[in-house]
mmCIF file of C-alpha atoms in Angstrom:
data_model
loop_
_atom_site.group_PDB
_atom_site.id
_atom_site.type_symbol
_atom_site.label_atom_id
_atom_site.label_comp_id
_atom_site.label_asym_id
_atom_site.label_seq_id
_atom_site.Cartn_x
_atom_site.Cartn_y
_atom_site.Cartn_z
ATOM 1 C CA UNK A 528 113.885 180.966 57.767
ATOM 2 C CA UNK A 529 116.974 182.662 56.303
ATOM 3 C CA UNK A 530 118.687 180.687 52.859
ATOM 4 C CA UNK A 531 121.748 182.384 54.657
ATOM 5 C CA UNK A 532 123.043 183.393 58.255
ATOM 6 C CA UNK A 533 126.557 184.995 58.998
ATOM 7 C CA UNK A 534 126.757 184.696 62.444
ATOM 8 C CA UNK A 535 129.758 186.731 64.297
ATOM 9 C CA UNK A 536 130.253 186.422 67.815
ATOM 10 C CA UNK A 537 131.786 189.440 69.111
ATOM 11 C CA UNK A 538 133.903 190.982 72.182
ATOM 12 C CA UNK A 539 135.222 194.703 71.945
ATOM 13 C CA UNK A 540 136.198 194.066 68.385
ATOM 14 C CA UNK A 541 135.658 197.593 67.338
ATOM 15 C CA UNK A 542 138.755 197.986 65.195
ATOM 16 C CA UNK A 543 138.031 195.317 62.933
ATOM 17 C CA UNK A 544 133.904 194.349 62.772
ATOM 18 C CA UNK A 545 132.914 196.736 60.311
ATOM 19 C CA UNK A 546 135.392 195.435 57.637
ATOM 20 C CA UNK A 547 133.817 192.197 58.684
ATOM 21 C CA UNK A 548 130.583 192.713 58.074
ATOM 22 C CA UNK A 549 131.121 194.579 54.521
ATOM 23 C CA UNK A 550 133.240 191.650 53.835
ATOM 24 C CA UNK A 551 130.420 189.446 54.747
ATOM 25 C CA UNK A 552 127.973 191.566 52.513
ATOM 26 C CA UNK A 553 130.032 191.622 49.176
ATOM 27 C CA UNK A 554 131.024 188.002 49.570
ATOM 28 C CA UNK A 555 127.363 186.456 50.549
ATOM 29 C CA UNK A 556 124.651 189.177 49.311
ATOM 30 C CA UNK A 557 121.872 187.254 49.578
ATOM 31 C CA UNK A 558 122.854 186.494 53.372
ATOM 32 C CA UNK A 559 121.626 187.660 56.646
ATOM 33 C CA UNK A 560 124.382 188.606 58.855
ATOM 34 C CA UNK A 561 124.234 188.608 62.748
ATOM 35 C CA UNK A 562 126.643 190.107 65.236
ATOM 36 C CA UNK A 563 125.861 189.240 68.557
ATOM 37 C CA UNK A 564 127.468 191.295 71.052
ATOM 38 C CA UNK A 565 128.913 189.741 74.206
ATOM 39 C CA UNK A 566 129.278 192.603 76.985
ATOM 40 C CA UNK A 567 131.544 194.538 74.634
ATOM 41 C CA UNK A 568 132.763 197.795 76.154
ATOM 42 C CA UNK A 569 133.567 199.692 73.246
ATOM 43 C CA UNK A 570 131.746 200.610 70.601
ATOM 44 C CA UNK A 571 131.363 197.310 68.689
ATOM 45 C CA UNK A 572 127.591 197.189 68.406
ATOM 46 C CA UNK A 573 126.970 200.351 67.205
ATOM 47 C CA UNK A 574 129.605 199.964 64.604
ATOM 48 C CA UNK A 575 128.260 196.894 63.667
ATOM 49 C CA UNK A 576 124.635 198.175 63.025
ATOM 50 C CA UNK A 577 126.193 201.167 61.178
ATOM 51 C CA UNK A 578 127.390 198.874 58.330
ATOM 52 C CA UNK A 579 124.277 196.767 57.993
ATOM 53 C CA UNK A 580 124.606 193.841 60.613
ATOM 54 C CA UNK A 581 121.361 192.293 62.862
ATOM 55 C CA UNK A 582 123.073 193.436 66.294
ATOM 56 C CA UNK A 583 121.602 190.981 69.051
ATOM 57 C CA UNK A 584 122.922 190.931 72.949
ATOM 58 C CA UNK A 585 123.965 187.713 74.662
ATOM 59 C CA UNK A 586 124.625 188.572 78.667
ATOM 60 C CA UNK A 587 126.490 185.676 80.050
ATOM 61 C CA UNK A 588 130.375 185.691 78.940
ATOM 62 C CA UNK A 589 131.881 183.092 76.617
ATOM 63 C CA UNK A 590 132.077 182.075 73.251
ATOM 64 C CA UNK A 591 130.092 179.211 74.061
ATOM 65 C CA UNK A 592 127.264 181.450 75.975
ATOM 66 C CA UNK A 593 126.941 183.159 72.406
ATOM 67 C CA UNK A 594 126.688 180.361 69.993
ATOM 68 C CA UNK A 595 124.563 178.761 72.370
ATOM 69 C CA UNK A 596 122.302 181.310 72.019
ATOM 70 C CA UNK A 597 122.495 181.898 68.285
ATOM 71 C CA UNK A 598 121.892 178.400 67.103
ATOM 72 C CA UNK A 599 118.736 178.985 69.617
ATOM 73 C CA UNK A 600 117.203 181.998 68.004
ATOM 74 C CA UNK A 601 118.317 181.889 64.300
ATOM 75 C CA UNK A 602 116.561 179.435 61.752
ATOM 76 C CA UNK A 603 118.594 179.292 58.118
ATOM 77 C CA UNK A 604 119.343 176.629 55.968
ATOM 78 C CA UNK A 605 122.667 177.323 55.777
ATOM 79 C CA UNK A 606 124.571 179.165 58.630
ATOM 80 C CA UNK A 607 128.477 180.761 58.456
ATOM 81 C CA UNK A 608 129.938 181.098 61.604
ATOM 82 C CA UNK A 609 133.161 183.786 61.786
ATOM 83 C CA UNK A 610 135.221 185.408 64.126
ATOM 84 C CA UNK A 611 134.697 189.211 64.456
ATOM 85 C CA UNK A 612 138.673 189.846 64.608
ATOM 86 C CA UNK A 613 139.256 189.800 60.421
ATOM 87 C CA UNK A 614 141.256 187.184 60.414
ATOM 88 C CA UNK A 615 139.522 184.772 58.051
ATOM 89 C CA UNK A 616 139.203 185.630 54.714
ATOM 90 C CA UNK A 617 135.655 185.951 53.565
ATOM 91 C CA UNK A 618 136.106 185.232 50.001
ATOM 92 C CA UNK A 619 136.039 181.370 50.694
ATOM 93 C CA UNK A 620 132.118 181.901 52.299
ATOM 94 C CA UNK A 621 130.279 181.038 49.138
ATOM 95 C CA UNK A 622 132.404 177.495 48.410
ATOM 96 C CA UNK A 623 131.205 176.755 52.087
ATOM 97 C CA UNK A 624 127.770 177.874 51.711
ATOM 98 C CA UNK A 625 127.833 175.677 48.390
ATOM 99 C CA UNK A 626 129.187 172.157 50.258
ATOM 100 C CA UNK A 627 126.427 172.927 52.738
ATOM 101 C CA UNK A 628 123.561 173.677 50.388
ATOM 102 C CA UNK A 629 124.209 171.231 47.511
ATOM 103 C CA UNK A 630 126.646 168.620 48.693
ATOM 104 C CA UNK A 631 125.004 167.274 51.945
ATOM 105 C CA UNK A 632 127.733 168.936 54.126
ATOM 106 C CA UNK A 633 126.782 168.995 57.840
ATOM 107 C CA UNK A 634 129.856 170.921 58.769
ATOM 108 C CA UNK A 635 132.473 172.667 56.788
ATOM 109 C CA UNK A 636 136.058 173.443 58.189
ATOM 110 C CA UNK A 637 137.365 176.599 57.598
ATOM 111 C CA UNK A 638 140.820 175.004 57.293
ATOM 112 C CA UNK A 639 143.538 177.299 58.481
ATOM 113 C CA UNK A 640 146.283 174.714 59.470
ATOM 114 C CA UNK A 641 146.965 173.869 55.791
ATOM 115 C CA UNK A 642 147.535 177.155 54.487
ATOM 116 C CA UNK A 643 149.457 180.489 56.211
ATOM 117 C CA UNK A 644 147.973 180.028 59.863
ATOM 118 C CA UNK A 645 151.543 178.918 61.337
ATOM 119 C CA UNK A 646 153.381 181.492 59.767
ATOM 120 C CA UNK A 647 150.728 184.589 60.136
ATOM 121 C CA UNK A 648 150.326 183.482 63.392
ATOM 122 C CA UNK A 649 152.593 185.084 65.928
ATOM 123 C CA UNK A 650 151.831 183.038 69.430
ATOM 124 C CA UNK A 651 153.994 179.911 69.253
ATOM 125 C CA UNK A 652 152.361 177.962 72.131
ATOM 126 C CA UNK A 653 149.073 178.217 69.713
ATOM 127 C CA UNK A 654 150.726 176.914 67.146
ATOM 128 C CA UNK A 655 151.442 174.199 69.581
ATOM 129 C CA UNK A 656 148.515 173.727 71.029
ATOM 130 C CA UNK A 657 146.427 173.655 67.734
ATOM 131 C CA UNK A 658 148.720 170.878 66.418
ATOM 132 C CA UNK A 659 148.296 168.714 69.818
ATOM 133 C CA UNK A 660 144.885 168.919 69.792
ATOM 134 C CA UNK A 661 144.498 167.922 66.134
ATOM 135 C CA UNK A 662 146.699 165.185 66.789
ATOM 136 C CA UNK A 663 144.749 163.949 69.766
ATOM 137 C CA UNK A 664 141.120 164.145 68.909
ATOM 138 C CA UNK A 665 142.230 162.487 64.909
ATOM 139 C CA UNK A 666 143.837 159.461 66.749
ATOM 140 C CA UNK A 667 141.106 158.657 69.735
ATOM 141 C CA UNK A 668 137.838 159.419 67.449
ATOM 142 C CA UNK A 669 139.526 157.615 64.285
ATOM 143 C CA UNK A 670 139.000 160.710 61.872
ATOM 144 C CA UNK A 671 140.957 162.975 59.947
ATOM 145 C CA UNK A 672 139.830 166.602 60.847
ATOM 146 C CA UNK A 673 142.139 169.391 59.553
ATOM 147 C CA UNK A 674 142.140 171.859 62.174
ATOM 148 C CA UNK A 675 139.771 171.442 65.249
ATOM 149 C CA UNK A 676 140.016 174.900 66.729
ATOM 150 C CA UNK A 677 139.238 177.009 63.846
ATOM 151 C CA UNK A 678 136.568 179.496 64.256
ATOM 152 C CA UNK A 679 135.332 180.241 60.554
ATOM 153 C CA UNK A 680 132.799 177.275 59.718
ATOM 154 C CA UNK A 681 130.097 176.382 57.661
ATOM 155 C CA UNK A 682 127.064 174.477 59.384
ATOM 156 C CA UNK A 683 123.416 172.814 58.096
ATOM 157 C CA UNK A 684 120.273 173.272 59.651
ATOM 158 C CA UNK A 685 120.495 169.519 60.984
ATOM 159 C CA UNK A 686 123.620 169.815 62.546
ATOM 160 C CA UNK A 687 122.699 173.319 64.784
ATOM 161 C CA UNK A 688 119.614 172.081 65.790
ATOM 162 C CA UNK A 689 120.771 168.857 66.995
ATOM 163 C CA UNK A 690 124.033 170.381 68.348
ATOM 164 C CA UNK A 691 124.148 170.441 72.300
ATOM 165 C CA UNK A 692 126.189 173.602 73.582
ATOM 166 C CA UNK A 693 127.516 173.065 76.684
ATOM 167 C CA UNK A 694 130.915 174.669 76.967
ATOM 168 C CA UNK A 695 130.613 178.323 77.867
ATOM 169 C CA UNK A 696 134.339 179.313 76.241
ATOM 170 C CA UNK A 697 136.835 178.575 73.381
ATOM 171 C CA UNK A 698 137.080 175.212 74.195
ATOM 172 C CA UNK A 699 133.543 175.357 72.245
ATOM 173 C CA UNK A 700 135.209 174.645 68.573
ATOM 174 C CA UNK A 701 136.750 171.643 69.736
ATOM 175 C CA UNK A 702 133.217 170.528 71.120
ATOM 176 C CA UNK A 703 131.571 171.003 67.454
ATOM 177 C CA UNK A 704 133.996 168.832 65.951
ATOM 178 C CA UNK A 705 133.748 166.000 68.404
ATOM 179 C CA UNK A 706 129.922 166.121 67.970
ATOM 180 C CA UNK A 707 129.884 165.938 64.585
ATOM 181 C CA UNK A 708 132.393 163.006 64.272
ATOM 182 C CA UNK A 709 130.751 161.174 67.118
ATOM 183 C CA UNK A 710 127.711 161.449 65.215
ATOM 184 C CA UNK A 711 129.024 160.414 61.462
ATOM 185 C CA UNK A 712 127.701 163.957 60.328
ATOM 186 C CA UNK A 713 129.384 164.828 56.917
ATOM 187 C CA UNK A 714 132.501 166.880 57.192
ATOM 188 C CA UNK A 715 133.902 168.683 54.517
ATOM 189 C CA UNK A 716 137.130 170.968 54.107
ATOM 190 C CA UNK A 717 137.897 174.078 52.795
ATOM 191 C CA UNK A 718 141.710 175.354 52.886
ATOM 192 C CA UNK A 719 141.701 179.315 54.083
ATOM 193 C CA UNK A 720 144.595 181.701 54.719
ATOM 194 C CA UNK A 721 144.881 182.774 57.438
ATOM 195 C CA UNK A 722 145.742 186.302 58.757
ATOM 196 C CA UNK A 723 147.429 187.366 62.136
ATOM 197 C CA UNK A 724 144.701 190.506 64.061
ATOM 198 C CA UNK A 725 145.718 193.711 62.868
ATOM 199 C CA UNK A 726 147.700 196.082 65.229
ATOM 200 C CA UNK A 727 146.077 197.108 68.338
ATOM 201 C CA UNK A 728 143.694 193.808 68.371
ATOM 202 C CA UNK A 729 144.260 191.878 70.977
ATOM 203 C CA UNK A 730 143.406 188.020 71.412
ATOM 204 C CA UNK A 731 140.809 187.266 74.020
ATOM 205 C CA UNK A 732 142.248 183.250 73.876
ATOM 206 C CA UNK A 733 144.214 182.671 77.383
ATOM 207 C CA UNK A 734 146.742 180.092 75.699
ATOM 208 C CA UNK A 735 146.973 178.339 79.040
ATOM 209 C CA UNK A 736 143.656 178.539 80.770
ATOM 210 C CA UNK A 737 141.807 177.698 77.542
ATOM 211 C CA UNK A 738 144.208 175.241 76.536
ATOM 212 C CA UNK A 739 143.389 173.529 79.793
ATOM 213 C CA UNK A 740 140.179 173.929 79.337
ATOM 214 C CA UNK A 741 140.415 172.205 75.959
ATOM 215 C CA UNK A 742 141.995 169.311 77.320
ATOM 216 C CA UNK A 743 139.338 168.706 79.508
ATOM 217 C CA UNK A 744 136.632 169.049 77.193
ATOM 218 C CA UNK A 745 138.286 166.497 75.026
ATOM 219 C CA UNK A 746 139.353 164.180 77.910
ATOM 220 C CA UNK A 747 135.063 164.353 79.200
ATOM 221 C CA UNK A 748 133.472 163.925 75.500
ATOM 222 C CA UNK A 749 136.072 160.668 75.212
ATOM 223 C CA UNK A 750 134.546 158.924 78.271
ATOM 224 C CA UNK A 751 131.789 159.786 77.410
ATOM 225 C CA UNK A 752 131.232 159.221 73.661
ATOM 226 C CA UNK A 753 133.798 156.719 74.033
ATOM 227 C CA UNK A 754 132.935 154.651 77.107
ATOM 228 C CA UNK A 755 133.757 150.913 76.524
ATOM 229 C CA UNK A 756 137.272 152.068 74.836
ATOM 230 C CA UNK A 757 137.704 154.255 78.116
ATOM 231 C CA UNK A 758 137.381 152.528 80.908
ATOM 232 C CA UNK A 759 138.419 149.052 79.075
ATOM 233 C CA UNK A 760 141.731 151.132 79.656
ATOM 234 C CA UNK A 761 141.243 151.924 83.114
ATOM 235 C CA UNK A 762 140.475 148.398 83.915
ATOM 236 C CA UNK A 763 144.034 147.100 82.100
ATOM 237 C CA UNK A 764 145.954 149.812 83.521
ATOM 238 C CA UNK A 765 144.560 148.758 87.111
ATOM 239 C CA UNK A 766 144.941 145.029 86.296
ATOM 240 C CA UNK A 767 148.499 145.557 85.172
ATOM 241 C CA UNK A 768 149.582 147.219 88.613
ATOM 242 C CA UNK A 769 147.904 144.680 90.698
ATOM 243 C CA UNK A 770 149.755 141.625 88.782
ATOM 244 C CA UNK A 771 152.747 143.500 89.016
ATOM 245 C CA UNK A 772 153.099 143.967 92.808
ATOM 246 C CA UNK A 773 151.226 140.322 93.273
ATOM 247 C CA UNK A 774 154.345 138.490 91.339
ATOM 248 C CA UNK A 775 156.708 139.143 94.324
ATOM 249 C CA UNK A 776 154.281 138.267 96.632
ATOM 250 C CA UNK A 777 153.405 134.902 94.454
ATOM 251 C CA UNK A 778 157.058 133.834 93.996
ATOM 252 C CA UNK A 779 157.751 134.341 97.449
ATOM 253 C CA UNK A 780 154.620 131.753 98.427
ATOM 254 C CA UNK A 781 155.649 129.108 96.083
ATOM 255 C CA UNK A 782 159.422 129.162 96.855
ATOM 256 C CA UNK A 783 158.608 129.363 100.803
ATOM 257 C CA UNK A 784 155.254 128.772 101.551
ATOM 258 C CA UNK A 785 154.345 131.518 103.290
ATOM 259 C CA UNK A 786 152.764 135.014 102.656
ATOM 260 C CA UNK A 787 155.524 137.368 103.648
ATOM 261 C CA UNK A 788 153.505 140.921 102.565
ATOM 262 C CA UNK A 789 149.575 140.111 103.374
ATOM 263 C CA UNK A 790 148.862 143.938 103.301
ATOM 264 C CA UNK A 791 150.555 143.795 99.583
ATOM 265 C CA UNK A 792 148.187 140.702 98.651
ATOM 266 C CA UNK A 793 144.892 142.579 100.066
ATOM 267 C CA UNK A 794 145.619 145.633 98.053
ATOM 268 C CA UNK A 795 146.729 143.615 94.879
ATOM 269 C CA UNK A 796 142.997 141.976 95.682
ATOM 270 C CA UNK A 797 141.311 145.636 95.654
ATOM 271 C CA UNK A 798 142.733 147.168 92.843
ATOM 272 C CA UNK A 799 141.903 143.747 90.855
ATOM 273 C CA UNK A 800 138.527 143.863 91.981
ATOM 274 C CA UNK A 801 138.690 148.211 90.755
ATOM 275 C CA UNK A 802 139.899 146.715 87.240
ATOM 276 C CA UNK A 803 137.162 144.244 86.966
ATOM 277 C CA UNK A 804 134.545 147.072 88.290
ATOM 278 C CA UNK A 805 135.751 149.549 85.670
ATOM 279 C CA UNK A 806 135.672 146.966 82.650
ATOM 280 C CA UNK A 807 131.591 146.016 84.100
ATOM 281 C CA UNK A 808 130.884 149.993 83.739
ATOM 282 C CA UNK A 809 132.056 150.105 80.477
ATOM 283 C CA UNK A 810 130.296 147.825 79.416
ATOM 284 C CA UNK A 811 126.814 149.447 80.721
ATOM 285 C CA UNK A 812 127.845 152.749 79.545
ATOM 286 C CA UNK A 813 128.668 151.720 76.423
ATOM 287 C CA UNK A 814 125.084 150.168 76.165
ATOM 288 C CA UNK A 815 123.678 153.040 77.335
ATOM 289 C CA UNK A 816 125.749 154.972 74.811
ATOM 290 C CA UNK A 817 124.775 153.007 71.879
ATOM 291 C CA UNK A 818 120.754 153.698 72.983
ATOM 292 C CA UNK A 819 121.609 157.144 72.848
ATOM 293 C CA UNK A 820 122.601 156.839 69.525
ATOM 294 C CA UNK A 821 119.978 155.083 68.316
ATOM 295 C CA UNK A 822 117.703 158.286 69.663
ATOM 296 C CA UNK A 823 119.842 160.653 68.334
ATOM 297 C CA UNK A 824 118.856 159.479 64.669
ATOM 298 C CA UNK A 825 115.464 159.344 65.283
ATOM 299 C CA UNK A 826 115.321 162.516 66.309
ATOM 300 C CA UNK A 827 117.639 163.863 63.395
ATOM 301 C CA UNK A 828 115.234 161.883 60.972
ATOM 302 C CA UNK A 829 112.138 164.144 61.870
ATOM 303 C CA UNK A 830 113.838 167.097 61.867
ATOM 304 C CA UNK A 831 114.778 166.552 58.628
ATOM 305 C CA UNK A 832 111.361 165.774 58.044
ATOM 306 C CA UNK A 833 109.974 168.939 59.585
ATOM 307 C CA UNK A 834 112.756 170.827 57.599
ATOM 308 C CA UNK A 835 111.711 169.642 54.321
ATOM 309 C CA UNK A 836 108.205 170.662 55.063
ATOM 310 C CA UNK A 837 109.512 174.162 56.313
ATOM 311 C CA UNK A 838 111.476 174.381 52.727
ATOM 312 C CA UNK A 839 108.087 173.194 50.873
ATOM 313 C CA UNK A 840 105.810 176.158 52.067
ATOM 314 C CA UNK A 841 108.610 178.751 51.309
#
């Protein structure tokens, strides 16, 4: 087991990954650093090993596909997580490695949103984006997370081996964050600045496609983390529309006497029936939810366990 892991997922990020690693070196001696190499057709890799980095290979594309298989092979008590582009400053590694290692942190946020990241950064729709999102996962998981979709993090043992990937893209920071909120995992901050890539570096973010992507990842961990609080809204929005087309219908039976619009009452019926359906499955899922839970900390309680005992014969 490593005391230390840098762990850089890369993609053709030959301009910038040696200054990286050296960075990574001078700032964190006593670390291990990894670059794993995702189907890069430059010379990445080779520049990588060059200046003193563990190059591994990870075959399927995506961000996700890589840290997936990181947190898989690499055992360290404390892990750093960076982007290979050199635009997070790696002077601010050791005051993450320290909140991990001697302040309980589970995960620490390389905070770029609170320092230079919306004037360094030159894509305005990013800007954009990163501020919805924040906005959005702070007000329907109750938290107060800094900045969701930075990639420069800080992470315990307990917290990557507990931690299931299952995006396969960028949409994979705002998956962490979720998990580790869901999960009342301590979250710490640490304010960055934040560079723009250098010249000739280009972004492999889609603003659009990812951003999509995002959405849905946050919309799909809500129902499901979040499954009484989701479809309790389903079942009032459907309840609302069915008493709001029945009134007509209602009015015009106690005024006449007659039901002027049956196929208006049968629908109103349905959709009533869909709202009271939709509040019954929240209910289950939310039970099933909470079991979940409940097995989550088991297992995080012998892990810890094991991880002690790891620690103990080292």
């Amino acid at each position: 087991m490593d005391k230390i892991a840098v762990l850089i997922p890369c993609y053709n990020e030959a301009q910038t990954i040696t200054k990286v690693v050296r960075d990574a070196a001078r700032a964190l001696p006593d670390a291990v650093i990894y670059v794993y190499n995702n189907n890069s057709t430059d010379n990445t890799a080779a520049l990588a090993a060059a200046a003193g980095a563990v190059v591994r290979n990870e075959y399927m594309q995506g961000k996700g596909n890589v840290i997936r298989r990181m947190f898989r092979e690499i055992d360290a008590q404390c892990y750093i997580m960076v982007d290979g582009d050199d635009t997070y400053p790696m002077e601010a590694a050791p005051e993450m490695v320290e909140k991990v290692l001697h302040h309980n942190a589970d995960m620490v946020v390389g905070d770029r949103l609170s320092s230079t990241y919306f004037t360094e950064n030159k894509r305005p729709f990013h800007n954009l984006g990163n501020s919805m999102v924040r906005a959005s996962i702070n007000r329907l998981f109750h938290c107060r997370v800094r900045d969701i979709m930075t990639g420069y993090r800080a992470f315990s043992y307990e917290f990557v081996k507990t931690f299931p990937v299952l995006s396969h893209g960028f949409e994979i920071e705002t998956e962490m964050t979720i998990h580790a909120v869901y999960n009342k995992m301590q979250i710490e901050n640490v304010v960055v600045s934040y560079r723009d890539r250098p010249e000739g570096s280009a972004s492999k973010l889609n603003t659009f496609a990812d951003g999509f992507r995002v959405l849905k990842t946050i919309f799909n961990l809500y129902r499901g983390y979040r499954p009484l609080q989701f479809f309790n809204g389903v079942a009032l929005l459907l309840a609302a529309i069915s008493v709001i087309f029945l009134i007509p219908v209602l009015t015009g039976y106690l005024s006449t006497g007659l039901v002027a619009r049956f196929p208006t009452l049968f629908v109103c019926g349905f959709v009533m029936l869909a709202a009271v359906q939709s509040f019954f499955a929240g209910l289950i899922l939310s039970n099933m939810e909470r079991n979940n839970r409940r097995q989550f900390e088991l297992h995080r309680c012998e892990l810890s366990r094991l991880y002690r005992q790891e620690l103990e014969k080292h």
